[in-house]
Amino acid sequence: MGQPSVPPPLTPPAPPPMGGGASGGCQVRCAGCRMILTVGAGLTEFVCPTCQLPQMLPPELVSRTHLPPVPAHGIDPTKIQLPCAHCKAILNVPHGLSRFACPQCGIDLAVDVSKLKQFFPPRLPPEEVNEVAIEVEREEDEGGMVGETFTDYRPPKLSIGPPHPDHVVETSSLSAVQPPEPTYDLKIKDDLEISKALSCLQIETLVYACQRHLHHLQSGARAGFFIGDGAGVGKGRTIAGLIWENWHHERRKALWISVGSDLKFDARRDLDDVGATCVEVHALNKLPYSKLDSKSVGVREGVVFLTYSSLIASSEKGRSRLQQLVQWCGLGYDGLVIFDECHKAKNLVPEAGGQPTRTGEAVLELQARLPEARVVYCSATGASEPRNLGYMIRLGLWGAGTCFPNFREFLGALDKGGVGALELVAMDMKARGMYVCRTLSYKGVEFEIVEAPLEGHMTEMYKRAAEFWAELRVELLSASAFLTDEKPNSSQVWRVYWASHQRFFRHMCMAAKVPAAVRLSKQALMENKCVVIGLQSTGEARTEEAVTKYGLELDDFISGPRELLLKFVEENYPLPEKPESLPGEESVKELQRKRHSATPGVSLKGRVRKVAKWKPASDGESDEDFEPDSEHESTESDDEFQICEICNTEEERKKLLQCSCCAQLVHPSCLVPPMIEVVSEEWSCDLCKERTDEYLQAKHAYVAELLKRYEAAVERKSKILEIIRALDLPNNPLDDIIDQEWTASAAFDDILLADHTCNLQLGGPDKVAEMTGRRGMLVRASTGKGVTYQARNTKDVTMEMVNMNEKQLFMDGKKFVAIISEAGSAGVSLQADRRAVNQRRRVHLTLELPWSADRAIQQFGRTHRSNQASAPEYRCMRMVVSHGDPVEFNHIIGEFLLQNSKFFPCVRILFTNLGGERRFASIVAKRLETLGALTQGDRRAGPTLSAYNYDSAYGKRALMVMYRGIMEQDSLPVVPPGCSSEKPETIQEFIMKAKAALVSVGIVRDTVLGNGKDSGKLSGRIVDSDMHDVGRFLNRLLGLPPDIQNRLFELFVGILDLLVQNARTEGHFDSGIVDIKANVIELQGTPKTVHVDQMSGASTVMFTFTMDRGITWESATTLLDEKQKDGLGSATDGFYESKREWLGRRHFLLAFEGSSSGMFKIIRPAVGEAVREMTLAELKSKYRRVSSLEKARSGWENEYEVSSKQCMHGPNCKLGNFCTVGRRLQEVNVLGGLILPIWGTIEKALSKQARQSHKRLRVVRMETTTDNQRIVGLLVANAAVESVLQDLAWVQDLDP
């Protein structure tokens, strides 16, 4: 890192000059396509003819190209040019020639070696590599110390309304961006100030949304607004306020699209709260498909409330809801269209190979057909990743008038810019007044990691299940071999197999956590709290199939994994086709009839059919003139050909018999023995009869073999089904939790009698509020024996209202345990609401992590919302296998909450230690990382998830490296877990086990067992598409026994960590937003405005800061003294000097033990405290401790002084004053404010830079030390400032 991207000139052979340039230039390697180019003399900027990338020469080559020397005629570059001492002619003298005669004047000359040096430029000494400079540059690239992620939020430019009832925060990145000046005057402002129905931040949203709706995009459509507030901030009431404001402007129609029809009641409540009692809410699912404003329906104004499912619905007659809504709105409709929980439309632009969802297409079409509508996007997770912004066409981020002509270009720029680009998008939207994003504070969190051992019984159950799936795969391969008409590896069977495989083991992982969930629930209830358990799958489909198969009354609860296995085998086991029954006498006759039909001229009765003679048509005849035969037609002309095949006579022609198979004619009397009786049925000759018997015998044998195979396959299938039924598999987790809690409730009866104030009964349908999408459930009989299937609703509660009823029972304190799924709880508020009876503190358990980050955030937001009397608790759990050491588990939310918490729910996220379960964590990690960056302007607003984002570019590369190591194509870069580098046999043993494991889950294919010297070794191949498929690896990993599963996963993570660390070292790792810290940060001069947005008035500004990052000797000794005074120091704390010298100097640092044992914080005199801690081994290998304080002081103060004038590369640094590596006093330029409109210009300007780190788009955050002014923007390297300003074309002073 830190080296120029373009290497110095290369040696010949040289490529042809680019563009026919003159000779005397230099050779460089293109920064884009890496082709070697010859740059003409005098040129400093050029365009690669291959990849068309504009670029410029690095500074070290510019001086060589400005005034290229023009070679004299006749100069031979392979020889030395020396002047003749007599005639002064320039002579080409071969190397090593000491005496010669001048060819011009003939005088004898001798070469004086001592004077040759004056004819050659002095040779520079080889450049030393300053290892400390490289180390410091890497630390600087990673940024300074991480500051506060969130800051308290109050509207910066509005003071209307009361404070929000709960503590609200905003990310520090977004807080550095100011919204435009509010110019809109609310009509309902006076009413709101009196009623205090909306808080100040909700009123701020109303003002900016209405203000944004006054503008139009260059495409002609009305501009839209995005409410990205976190779950629980009060988006519903804000929407109600927008409807009420538009109602006062005579816009009496509004569309409110949300995720569930139950939320219509919340919409009604929110409208009543803001005083809009006169605004009716019409549920579209209750209305017919006819015109809404017709006399029969009568919906002329108000709010039409519908779900995204309704938006894509249509009637049997083909009438669509979307068309119905467009007709109701009418031409020129300028009312509100609210896409509440708009993340439902996120898959409009799917990943490669996918198809856009109907919901996404319908949302897009509705906006296109209502161009004047006032569109509001509303979701805490509406933009969980850049691709999911595709439906937000009214934001104006791409299209006409922007630097991105379409969404694909916009998406490509964000992908190229990395996480930093996503952070800029959110800040950009806020600066233009189209976006707000606040979230409830996380203060007060209680976070606990609970270790729960995975029971030995469950471990054994999982192991046996994994072994069974491997055996089932082998069985399916064997059975498929008999199906010659199919290719077993590409058939539908295998797609279903792997899908069922993944669902099965996910059920197993969830079931393994049930005992811990029950125990934690009991503990919470005993502490007078209530419990919310979150999961995703309810197992309803398996339950309904079992009830249909076995009846309503069962012996025990359904095992979801078992039913899934049974269903798969029953429906997909490859059976050969059942053969037809063996042919009997009737079949023989049928065979003869078929043969007869293929023989013309033979009747069905064995008699001669009279055949007409064919006569060629004359020239005057046509096909139409030819008439078909008739049975009454004369046959006299055919009689001459009817003779007996035995006697060859024509006698008794009328008695001739004809064989129905071969058509031979014979007399009955010529047969041996003669046939006396009259033949009334079909007749076959003896030869044909023999042939038919042989055929039937062969067919009989063939059919018998087929039947044997079929019966054997059916028997094998039956045995497999019997094995599955005998497997010890867990029950459906949802039913199991309720049942276990119901069973356990009796144990608390004595406590209940003693203390009536604390209801400790936990389970059963009467004690657990279930808010899921299932319609029925299994309930244990009152006797305790057997279970019965019953509907969830009762006579008094309809199925549509059952979840709302359950929610009310929970909020009223009649039930203290709630189980929620996404299908039944979207948008539901379960917090300890001050208006509710049940104000107990919520304990949120996550039994099953959702598939995506936005779903995870939505689920967590059910228990942490505005107006809560007590905050819920969030905790995490670590589950360990009893036979091994604890394996670090995924604490996705926990780590995040620890960083930013003081008052948040207790969520226990339950994870097994199984490596394969990280698949689901990986999906969420990848989304949460971009979610925080995109929706809140700071990826740290989401949890610290880089360690769990396995499905990344680094993860794919790590997988390929691991696969190549296991297949023995390359060596493994890390030692596999449980192995020793000193014992190669342990590594070889692991590779054999790993290879066998990958074979069992279908990753290694075409396996062959070696013989001879390779006896016992497995060989095979991994197809190219699997080499980088991290998702498939993690999916298949679930189906391995726990031991090898965890070892494979640890190896994968070890390689991934190594690759990421190497990327950090080389400066290629995208670290996202970076806090630049220094002792002194001051704004220098007047910022320059370089761009102004015409619609919002927001501007792009170039800020220049001066920084002093150094630590004085006095400050350093004070730090060390305080550390030792507190008794926290170690024997290795103190001052160190580098073992090597550079430019005659050594580098000094202060090191003391940091956050964990063996890790040391590093403080340098020039740059202060480093972000990265150093291991003791690394410290001792590069530095030695200074025992003399006087020596340490002298070296420290010298480096402190020198660093104020030059970088660590010394006075002859190639970049000169532009280099800032290790420089104490430096100038930093940040481009703040609006970035997206000039994105392409900045990217082009930065691409010309020589140093790779200067080309990358980096988002930084700075805060001045004098007045605490916070600036967030793009860091522009000093060397690139002039180029950026020139490309932006104009600069003006910012008004003070």
Tab-separated table of N, CA, C and O in Angstrom, residues 1118-1174:
chain	number	residue	atom	x	y	z
A	1118	THR	N	2.678	11.289	30.806
A	1118	THR	CA	1.508	11.369	31.691
A	1118	THR	C	0.618	10.150	31.500
A	1118	THR	O	0.104	9.570	32.466
A	1119	LEU	N	0.390	9.743	30.249
A	1119	LEU	CA	-0.424	8.556	29.962
A	1119	LEU	C	0.172	7.319	30.614
A	1119	LEU	O	-0.536	6.509	31.223
A	1120	LEU	N	1.487	7.165	30.488
A	1120	LEU	CA	2.146	5.993	31.049
A	1120	LEU	C	2.087	6.012	32.577
A	1120	LEU	O	1.837	4.978	33.212
A	1121	ASP	N	2.281	7.197	33.171
A	1121	ASP	CA	2.240	7.310	34.636
A	1121	ASP	C	0.858	6.963	35.174
A	1121	ASP	O	0.725	6.261	36.185
A	1122	GLU	N	-0.198	7.435	34.520
A	1122	GLU	CA	-1.569	7.155	34.965
A	1122	GLU	C	-1.875	5.666	34.863
A	1122	GLU	O	-2.548	5.093	35.719
A	1123	LYS	N	-1.379	5.045	33.830
A	1123	LYS	CA	-1.602	3.604	33.646
A	1123	LYS	C	-0.941	2.821	34.782
A	1123	LYS	O	-1.540	1.908	35.355
A	1124	GLN	N	0.282	3.196	35.115
A	1124	GLN	CA	1.006	2.483	36.172
A	1124	GLN	C	0.459	2.829	37.549
A	1124	GLN	O	0.451	1.995	38.454
A	1125	LYS	N	-0.039	4.062	37.714
A	1125	LYS	CA	-0.575	4.502	39.003
A	1125	LYS	C	-1.849	3.727	39.334
A	1125	LYS	O	-2.105	3.379	40.480
A	1126	ASP	N	-2.668	3.430	38.313
A	1126	ASP	CA	-3.919	2.703	38.544
A	1126	ASP	C	-3.697	1.216	38.741
A	1126	ASP	O	-4.653	0.474	38.990
A	1127	GLY	N	-2.469	0.784	38.613
A	1127	GLY	CA	-2.170	-0.635	38.792
A	1127	GLY	C	-2.592	-1.481	37.618
A	1127	GLY	O	-2.713	-2.705	37.723
A	1128	LEU	N	-2.836	-0.845	36.482
A	1128	LEU	CA	-3.299	-1.582	35.296
A	1128	LEU	C	-2.154	-1.879	34.334
A	1128	LEU	O	-2.359	-2.504	33.308
A	1129	GLY	N	-0.961	-1.383	34.660
A	1129	GLY	CA	0.153	-1.564	33.742
A	1129	GLY	C	0.727	-2.965	33.810
A	1129	GLY	O	0.452	-3.745	34.722
A	1130	SER	N	1.568	-3.263	32.822
A	1130	SER	CA	2.257	-4.561	32.782
A	1130	SER	C	3.752	-4.311	32.669
A	1130	SER	O	4.208	-3.185	32.427
A	1131	ALA	N	4.521	-5.352	32.808
A	1131	ALA	CA	5.983	-5.223	32.801
A	1131	ALA	C	6.503	-4.802	31.442
A	1131	ALA	O	7.625	-4.293	31.329
A	1132	THR	N	5.711	-5.012	30.412
A	1132	THR	CA	6.168	-4.680	29.059
A	1132	THR	C	5.742	-3.286	28.625
A	1132	THR	O	6.073	-2.864	27.514
A	1133	ASP	N	4.972	-2.566	29.443
A	1133	ASP	CA	4.586	-1.199	29.101
A	1133	ASP	C	5.816	-0.302	29.064
A	1133	ASP	O	6.748	-0.470	29.864
A	1134	GLY	N	5.826	0.667	28.156
A	1134	GLY	CA	6.930	1.616	28.122
A	1134	GLY	C	7.210	2.122	26.732
A	1134	GLY	O	6.414	1.932	25.789
A	1135	PHE	N	8.369	2.795	26.579
A	1135	PHE	CA	8.769	3.382	25.306
A	1135	PHE	C	9.649	2.393	24.534
A	1135	PHE	O	10.479	1.693	25.114
A	1136	TYR	N	9.451	2.377	23.217
A	1136	TYR	CA	10.176	1.463	22.340
A	1136	TYR	C	10.751	2.242	21.161
A	1136	TYR	O	10.219	3.293	20.761
A	1137	GLU	N	11.849	1.702	20.611
A	1137	GLU	CA	12.417	2.254	19.385
A	1137	GLU	C	12.513	1.136	18.349
A	1137	GLU	O	12.628	-0.048	18.682
A	1138	SER	N	12.437	1.520	17.074
A	1138	SER	CA	12.510	0.526	16.006
A	1138	SER	C	13.910	-0.082	15.963
A	1138	SER	O	14.909	0.583	16.230
A	1139	LYS	N	13.958	-1.364	15.624
A	1139	LYS	CA	15.250	-2.041	15.550
A	1139	LYS	C	16.061	-1.580	14.341
A	1139	LYS	O	17.284	-1.620	14.358
A	1140	ARG	N	15.365	-1.134	13.300
A	1140	ARG	CA	16.044	-0.687	12.089
A	1140	ARG	C	16.071	0.828	12.008
A	1140	ARG	O	15.210	1.518	12.559
A	1141	GLU	N	17.069	1.336	11.298
A	1141	GLU	CA	17.169	2.772	11.039
A	1141	GLU	C	16.712	3.059	9.612
A	1141	GLU	O	16.900	2.255	8.703
A	1142	TRP	N	16.093	4.244	9.425
A	1142	TRP	CA	15.762	4.732	8.096
A	1142	TRP	C	16.219	6.176	8.005
A	1142	TRP	O	15.865	6.995	8.870
A	1143	LEU	N	17.006	6.458	6.997
A	1143	LEU	CA	17.558	7.801	6.797
A	1143	LEU	C	18.297	8.266	8.036
A	1143	LEU	O	18.230	9.435	8.439
A	1144	GLY	N	18.957	7.312	8.684
A	1144	GLY	CA	19.767	7.641	9.844
A	1144	GLY	C	18.987	7.863	11.129
A	1144	GLY	O	19.568	8.279	12.138
A	1145	ARG	N	17.692	7.560	11.128
A	1145	ARG	CA	16.869	7.791	12.330
A	1145	ARG	C	16.076	6.533	12.665
A	1145	ARG	O	15.762	5.729	11.790
A	1146	ARG	N	15.744	6.415	13.924
A	1146	ARG	CA	14.852	5.345	14.385
A	1146	ARG	C	13.510	5.947	14.778
A	1146	ARG	O	13.432	7.116	15.142
A	1147	HIS	N	12.468	5.124	14.700
A	1147	HIS	CA	11.125	5.575	15.069
A	1147	HIS	C	10.813	5.118	16.494
A	1147	HIS	O	11.153	3.997	16.889
A	1148	PHE	N	10.119	5.980	17.253
A	1148	PHE	CA	9.796	5.702	18.644
A	1148	PHE	C	8.287	5.573	18.821
A	1148	PHE	O	7.498	6.137	18.055
A	1149	LEU	N	7.893	4.834	19.855
A	1149	LEU	CA	6.472	4.700	20.180
A	1149	LEU	C	6.321	4.372	21.661
A	1149	LEU	O	7.270	3.922	22.322
A	1150	LEU	N	5.111	4.581	22.151
A	1150	LEU	CA	4.735	4.200	23.512
A	1150	LEU	C	3.753	3.044	23.399
A	1150	LEU	O	2.780	3.116	22.641
A	1151	ALA	N	3.984	1.959	24.135
A	1151	ALA	CA	3.109	0.778	24.089
A	1151	ALA	C	2.698	0.416	25.504
A	1151	ALA	O	3.527	0.403	26.420
A	1152	PHE	N	1.393	0.161	25.684
A	1152	PHE	CA	0.919	-0.391	26.960
A	1152	PHE	C	-0.243	-1.327	26.679
A	1152	PHE	O	-0.930	-1.216	25.661
A	1153	GLU	N	-0.431	-2.270	27.581
A	1153	GLU	CA	-1.403	-3.349	27.361
A	1153	GLU	C	-2.792	-2.776	27.158
A	1153	GLU	O	-3.223	-1.869	27.864
A	1154	GLY	N	-3.490	-3.323	26.163
A	1154	GLY	CA	-4.778	-2.771	25.764
A	1154	GLY	C	-5.964	-3.541	26.277
A	1154	GLY	O	-6.013	-3.968	27.435
A	1155	SER	N	-6.924	-3.782	25.370
A	1155	SER	CA	-8.221	-4.334	25.748
A	1155	SER	C	-8.142	-5.783	26.200
A	1155	SER	O	-8.967	-6.233	26.986
A	1156	SER	N	-7.186	-6.520	25.714
A	1156	SER	CA	-7.074	-7.923	26.092
A	1156	SER	C	-5.613	-8.275	26.309
A	1156	SER	O	-4.711	-7.579	25.831
A	1157	SER	N	-5.408	-9.347	27.026
A	1157	SER	CA	-4.054	-9.764	27.363
A	1157	SER	C	-3.262	-10.085	26.098
A	1157	SER	O	-3.761	-10.765	25.193
A	1158	GLY	N	-2.044	-9.582	26.039
A	1158	GLY	CA	-1.195	-9.857	24.894
A	1158	GLY	C	-1.348	-8.871	23.757
A	1158	GLY	O	-0.611	-8.948	22.772
A	1159	MET	N	-2.310	-7.946	23.859
A	1159	MET	CA	-2.521	-6.931	22.835
A	1159	MET	C	-2.126	-5.565	23.411
A	1159	MET	O	-2.468	-5.247	24.559
A	1160	PHE	N	-1.447	-4.746	22.585
A	1160	PHE	CA	-0.905	-3.490	23.083
A	1160	PHE	C	-1.389	-2.309	22.261
A	1160	PHE	O	-1.399	-2.354	21.017
A	1161	LYS	N	-1.795	-1.266	22.978
A	1161	LYS	CA	-2.129	-0.003	22.333
A	1161	LYS	C	-0.827	0.689	21.938
A	1161	LYS	O	0.145	0.669	22.671
A	1162	ILE	N	-0.844	1.310	20.775
A	1162	ILE	CA	0.355	1.951	20.239
A	1162	ILE	C	0.099	3.448	20.104
A	1162	ILE	O	-0.913	3.864	19.516
A	1163	ILE	N	1.030	4.259	20.652
A	1163	ILE	CA	0.945	5.712	20.537
A	1163	ILE	C	2.258	6.196	19.937
A	1163	ILE	O	3.343	5.881	20.446
A	1164	ARG	N	2.166	6.962	18.848
A	1164	ARG	CA	3.351	7.454	18.156
A	1164	ARG	C	3.444	8.970	18.314
A	1164	ARG	O	2.419	9.657	18.385
A	1165	PRO	N	4.636	9.521	18.331
A	1165	PRO	CA	4.784	10.970	18.528
A	1165	PRO	C	4.163	11.793	17.408
A	1165	PRO	O	3.704	12.907	17.645
A	1166	ALA	N	4.115	11.252	16.183
A	1166	ALA	CA	3.644	12.036	15.042
A	1166	ALA	C	2.142	11.910	14.803
A	1166	ALA	O	1.492	12.868	14.406
A	1167	VAL	N	1.575	10.726	15.050
A	1167	VAL	CA	0.179	10.492	14.650
A	1167	VAL	C	-0.724	10.103	15.811
A	1167	VAL	O	-1.910	9.834	15.618
A	1168	GLY	N	-0.219	10.048	17.024
A	1168	GLY	CA	-1.058	9.748	18.175
A	1168	GLY	C	-1.382	8.272	18.289
A	1168	GLY	O	-0.600	7.399	17.888
A	1169	GLU	N	-2.564	7.978	18.839
A	1169	GLU	CA	-2.947	6.591	19.105
A	1169	GLU	C	-3.422	5.898	17.838
A	1169	GLU	O	-4.219	6.437	17.072
A	1170	ALA	N	-2.920	4.676	17.615
A	1170	ALA	CA	-3.304	3.885	16.449
A	1170	ALA	C	-4.603	3.133	16.732
A	1170	ALA	O	-4.889	2.768	17.872
A	1171	VAL	N	-5.381	2.909	15.695
A	1171	VAL	CA	-6.634	2.154	15.842
A	1171	VAL	C	-6.339	0.696	16.141
A	1171	VAL	O	-6.947	0.082	17.012
A	1172	ARG	N	-5.372	0.161	15.419
A	1172	ARG	CA	-5.074	-1.263	15.533
A	1172	ARG	C	-4.139	-1.522	16.699
A	1172	ARG	O	-3.123	-0.849	16.860
A	1173	GLU	N	-4.501	-2.502	17.526
A	1173	GLU	CA	-3.608	-2.913	18.594
A	1173	GLU	C	-2.596	-3.925	18.054
A	1173	GLU	O	-2.871	-4.650	17.098
A	1174	MET	N	-1.434	-3.973	18.676
A	1174	MET	CA	-0.343	-4.816	18.200
A	1174	MET	C	-0.096	-5.955	19.184
A	1174	MET	O	-0.169	-5.761	20.401
